[in-house]
Short mmCIF file of N, CA and C in Angstrom, two decimals:
data_model
loop_
_atom_site.label_atom_id
_atom_site.label_comp_id
_atom_site.label_asym_id
_atom_site.label_seq_id
_atom_site.Cartn_x
_atom_site.Cartn_y
_atom_site.Cartn_z
N MET A 1339 -7.26 22.74 14.78
CA MET A 1339 -8.61 22.24 14.97
C MET A 1339 -8.60 20.72 15.16
N THR A 1340 -7.81 20.02 14.37
CA THR A 1340 -7.77 18.57 14.46
C THR A 1340 -7.20 18.11 15.80
N ASN A 1341 -6.16 18.78 16.29
CA ASN A 1341 -5.57 18.41 17.57
C ASN A 1341 -6.57 18.60 18.72
N LYS A 1342 -7.36 19.67 18.65
CA LYS A 1342 -8.36 19.89 19.69
C LYS A 1342 -9.42 18.80 19.66
N LEU A 1343 -9.81 18.40 18.46
CA LEU A 1343 -10.81 17.34 18.33
C LEU A 1343 -10.28 16.02 18.88
N ILE A 1344 -9.05 15.70 18.55
CA ILE A 1344 -8.43 14.46 19.06
C ILE A 1344 -8.34 14.51 20.58
N THR A 1345 -7.95 15.65 21.12
CA THR A 1345 -7.86 15.80 22.57
C THR A 1345 -9.22 15.63 23.22
N MET A 1346 -10.25 16.21 22.63
CA MET A 1346 -11.60 16.08 23.19
C MET A 1346 -12.08 14.63 23.14
N ILE A 1347 -11.80 13.95 22.04
CA ILE A 1347 -12.19 12.55 21.91
C ILE A 1347 -11.46 11.71 22.95
N ASN A 1348 -10.17 11.96 23.13
CA ASN A 1348 -9.40 11.22 24.13
C ASN A 1348 -9.93 11.46 25.54
N LEU A 1349 -10.26 12.71 25.86
CA LEU A 1349 -10.80 13.01 27.18
C LEU A 1349 -12.15 12.34 27.39
N PHE A 1350 -12.97 12.33 26.35
CA PHE A 1350 -14.27 11.67 26.44
C PHE A 1350 -14.09 10.16 26.64
N SER A 1351 -13.12 9.57 25.93
CA SER A 1351 -12.85 8.14 26.08
C SER A 1351 -12.41 7.82 27.50
N ILE A 1352 -11.57 8.66 28.06
CA ILE A 1352 -11.12 8.46 29.44
C ILE A 1352 -12.31 8.57 30.39
N PHE A 1353 -13.19 9.54 30.14
CA PHE A 1353 -14.38 9.69 30.97
C PHE A 1353 -15.24 8.43 30.92
N LEU A 1354 -15.45 7.87 29.73
CA LEU A 1354 -16.24 6.65 29.61
C LEU A 1354 -15.59 5.48 30.33
N LEU A 1355 -14.28 5.36 30.21
CA LEU A 1355 -13.56 4.29 30.88
C LEU A 1355 -13.67 4.41 32.40
N VAL A 1356 -13.49 5.61 32.91
CA VAL A 1356 -13.61 5.84 34.36
C VAL A 1356 -15.04 5.56 34.83
N SER A 1357 -16.02 5.96 34.04
CA SER A 1357 -17.42 5.71 34.40
C SER A 1357 -17.71 4.21 34.46
N ALA A 1358 -17.24 3.47 33.47
CA ALA A 1358 -17.46 2.03 33.45
C ALA A 1358 -16.78 1.36 34.63
N LEU A 1359 -15.57 1.79 34.93
CA LEU A 1359 -14.85 1.23 36.07
C LEU A 1359 -15.56 1.54 37.37
N SER A 1360 -16.08 2.74 37.48
CA SER A 1360 -16.81 3.15 38.68
C SER A 1360 -18.06 2.30 38.88
N ILE A 1361 -18.79 2.07 37.80
CA ILE A 1361 -20.00 1.23 37.88
C ILE A 1361 -19.61 -0.19 38.29
N THR A 1362 -18.55 -0.72 37.70
CA THR A 1362 -18.11 -2.07 38.02
C THR A 1362 -17.72 -2.18 39.49
N LEU A 1363 -16.92 -1.23 39.97
CA LEU A 1363 -16.50 -1.27 41.37
C LEU A 1363 -17.68 -1.12 42.31
N HIS A 1364 -18.64 -0.30 41.93
CA HIS A 1364 -19.83 -0.12 42.76
C HIS A 1364 -20.62 -1.43 42.86
N GLN A 1365 -20.77 -2.12 41.74
CA GLN A 1365 -21.50 -3.39 41.73
C GLN A 1365 -20.77 -4.43 42.56
N VAL A 1366 -19.44 -4.49 42.43
CA VAL A 1366 -18.66 -5.46 43.19
C VAL A 1366 -18.73 -5.14 44.68
N ALA A 1367 -18.66 -3.86 45.01
CA ALA A 1367 -18.73 -3.45 46.42
C ALA A 1367 -20.07 -3.82 47.05
N GLU A 1368 -21.12 -3.82 46.26
CA GLU A 1368 -22.44 -4.18 46.77
C GLU A 1368 -22.65 -5.69 46.79
N GLY A 1369 -21.66 -6.44 46.40
CA GLY A 1369 -21.75 -7.89 46.46
C GLY A 1369 -22.39 -8.52 45.23
N ALA A 1370 -22.34 -7.85 44.10
CA ALA A 1370 -22.90 -8.42 42.88
C ALA A 1370 -22.11 -9.67 42.50
N THR A 1371 -22.82 -10.65 42.03
CA THR A 1371 -22.17 -11.88 41.60
C THR A 1371 -21.86 -11.78 40.11
N ILE A 1372 -20.64 -12.14 39.76
CA ILE A 1372 -20.23 -12.12 38.36
C ILE A 1372 -20.33 -13.55 37.83
N CYS A 1373 -21.10 -13.73 36.77
CA CYS A 1373 -21.25 -15.04 36.14
C CYS A 1373 -20.50 -15.05 34.81
N ARG A 1374 -20.23 -16.23 34.33
CA ARG A 1374 -19.48 -16.36 33.08
C ARG A 1374 -20.15 -17.38 32.18
N ASP A 1375 -20.15 -17.05 30.91
CA ASP A 1375 -20.66 -17.94 29.88
C ASP A 1375 -19.57 -18.00 28.82
N GLN A 1376 -19.38 -19.14 28.20
CA GLN A 1376 -18.36 -19.22 27.15
C GLN A 1376 -18.78 -20.20 26.08
N TRP A 1377 -18.28 -19.97 24.88
CA TRP A 1377 -18.57 -20.87 23.78
C TRP A 1377 -17.37 -20.87 22.84
N GLU A 1378 -17.20 -22.00 22.18
CA GLU A 1378 -16.06 -22.16 21.28
C GLU A 1378 -16.37 -21.51 19.94
N VAL A 1379 -15.36 -20.86 19.36
CA VAL A 1379 -15.47 -20.24 18.04
C VAL A 1379 -14.30 -20.70 17.19
N THR A 1380 -14.38 -20.45 15.89
CA THR A 1380 -13.31 -20.91 14.99
C THR A 1380 -12.05 -20.06 15.10
N ASN A 1381 -12.21 -18.76 15.39
CA ASN A 1381 -11.05 -17.89 15.58
C ASN A 1381 -11.48 -16.63 16.32
N CYS A 1382 -10.50 -15.80 16.65
CA CYS A 1382 -10.80 -14.55 17.37
C CYS A 1382 -10.69 -13.33 16.46
N ASP A 1383 -10.77 -13.55 15.14
CA ASP A 1383 -10.61 -12.44 14.21
C ASP A 1383 -11.78 -11.45 14.27
N ASP A 1384 -12.98 -11.95 14.50
CA ASP A 1384 -14.16 -11.08 14.51
C ASP A 1384 -14.65 -10.90 15.95
N PHE A 1385 -14.05 -9.93 16.65
CA PHE A 1385 -14.41 -9.70 18.04
C PHE A 1385 -15.86 -9.23 18.16
N ASN A 1386 -16.37 -8.52 17.16
CA ASN A 1386 -17.75 -8.04 17.22
C ASN A 1386 -18.74 -9.19 17.37
N PHE A 1387 -18.42 -10.34 16.79
CA PHE A 1387 -19.29 -11.51 16.92
C PHE A 1387 -19.43 -11.89 18.39
N CYS A 1388 -18.31 -11.95 19.11
CA CYS A 1388 -18.35 -12.30 20.53
C CYS A 1388 -19.14 -11.26 21.32
N ARG A 1389 -18.83 -9.99 21.09
CA ARG A 1389 -19.48 -8.93 21.84
C ARG A 1389 -20.99 -8.91 21.58
N ASN A 1390 -21.38 -9.01 20.32
CA ASN A 1390 -22.81 -8.95 19.98
C ASN A 1390 -23.58 -10.15 20.54
N LYS A 1391 -22.99 -11.33 20.45
CA LYS A 1391 -23.67 -12.52 20.99
C LYS A 1391 -23.78 -12.41 22.51
N CYS A 1392 -22.73 -11.93 23.14
CA CYS A 1392 -22.73 -11.78 24.60
C CYS A 1392 -23.82 -10.80 25.04
N LEU A 1393 -23.90 -9.66 24.37
CA LEU A 1393 -24.90 -8.66 24.73
C LEU A 1393 -26.32 -9.13 24.43
N LYS A 1394 -26.46 -9.96 23.39
CA LYS A 1394 -27.79 -10.48 23.07
C LYS A 1394 -28.24 -11.49 24.13
N LEU A 1395 -27.32 -12.33 24.60
CA LEU A 1395 -27.66 -13.33 25.61
C LEU A 1395 -27.83 -12.72 27.00
N HIS A 1396 -27.01 -11.71 27.31
CA HIS A 1396 -26.99 -11.13 28.65
C HIS A 1396 -26.96 -9.60 28.55
N PRO A 1397 -28.06 -8.98 28.15
CA PRO A 1397 -28.07 -7.52 28.01
C PRO A 1397 -27.93 -6.83 29.37
N GLY A 1398 -27.25 -5.73 29.37
CA GLY A 1398 -27.12 -4.97 30.61
C GLY A 1398 -25.81 -4.21 30.67
N PRO A 1399 -25.72 -3.26 31.58
CA PRO A 1399 -24.52 -2.43 31.65
C PRO A 1399 -23.32 -3.16 32.24
N MET A 1400 -23.55 -4.27 32.92
CA MET A 1400 -22.45 -4.99 33.55
C MET A 1400 -22.05 -6.22 32.74
N THR A 1401 -22.13 -6.13 31.44
CA THR A 1401 -21.77 -7.25 30.57
C THR A 1401 -20.54 -6.88 29.76
N TRP A 1402 -19.55 -7.76 29.75
CA TRP A 1402 -18.39 -7.53 28.90
C TRP A 1402 -17.91 -8.86 28.34
N SER A 1403 -17.16 -8.79 27.27
CA SER A 1403 -16.75 -10.02 26.59
C SER A 1403 -15.31 -9.91 26.13
N ARG A 1404 -14.75 -11.06 25.85
CA ARG A 1404 -13.40 -11.12 25.28
C ARG A 1404 -13.26 -12.45 24.56
N CYS A 1405 -12.30 -12.51 23.68
CA CYS A 1405 -12.02 -13.74 22.95
C CYS A 1405 -10.61 -14.17 23.34
N ILE A 1406 -10.47 -15.43 23.72
CA ILE A 1406 -9.15 -15.92 24.13
C ILE A 1406 -8.75 -17.12 23.28
N ASP A 1407 -7.46 -17.27 23.13
CA ASP A 1407 -6.88 -18.36 22.37
C ASP A 1407 -6.28 -19.35 23.36
N LEU A 1408 -6.96 -20.47 23.56
CA LEU A 1408 -6.40 -21.52 24.40
C LEU A 1408 -5.62 -22.47 23.51
N ALA A 1409 -4.96 -23.41 24.07
CA ALA A 1409 -4.03 -24.26 23.33
C ALA A 1409 -4.63 -24.85 22.05
N GLU A 1410 -5.80 -25.44 22.16
CA GLU A 1410 -6.37 -26.11 20.98
C GLU A 1410 -7.57 -25.41 20.38
N ALA A 1411 -8.06 -24.34 21.02
CA ALA A 1411 -9.31 -23.74 20.53
C ALA A 1411 -9.40 -22.27 20.93
N PHE A 1412 -10.34 -21.59 20.29
CA PHE A 1412 -10.65 -20.20 20.60
C PHE A 1412 -11.98 -20.16 21.33
N TYR A 1413 -12.08 -19.30 22.33
CA TYR A 1413 -13.31 -19.19 23.10
C TYR A 1413 -13.73 -17.74 23.27
N CYS A 1414 -15.02 -17.50 23.12
CA CYS A 1414 -15.60 -16.22 23.50
C CYS A 1414 -16.01 -16.36 24.96
N ILE A 1415 -15.57 -15.43 25.77
CA ILE A 1415 -15.91 -15.42 27.19
C ILE A 1415 -16.84 -14.23 27.42
N CYS A 1416 -17.96 -14.48 28.02
CA CYS A 1416 -18.93 -13.45 28.33
C CYS A 1416 -19.12 -13.41 29.84
N GLU A 1417 -18.83 -12.27 30.46
CA GLU A 1417 -19.02 -12.12 31.89
C GLU A 1417 -20.09 -11.08 32.13
N PHE A 1418 -20.94 -11.32 33.12
CA PHE A 1418 -22.08 -10.44 33.35
C PHE A 1418 -22.49 -10.51 34.81
N SER A 1419 -23.21 -9.50 35.25
CA SER A 1419 -23.72 -9.46 36.61
C SER A 1419 -24.98 -10.31 36.68
N CYS A 1420 -25.02 -11.22 37.65
CA CYS A 1420 -26.19 -12.09 37.75
C CYS A 1420 -26.77 -12.07 39.15
#
């Protein structure tokens, strides 16, 4: 039973990933402009902080975020369709 559940969850995750990629490619193919916003943070330990702030500032299905460690600082990068 557990293996079937794990398999179903994995298949659903793959479906979501393919759907998100399909939406992204569709937007890019239609000439959507991707904009970027970034802000400095103290560290990248709490990724939810970056994601939540990004979605609050730029809500929508074409919004994604990441936290990067540059030489002297950490930055939350928020990219969105504009």
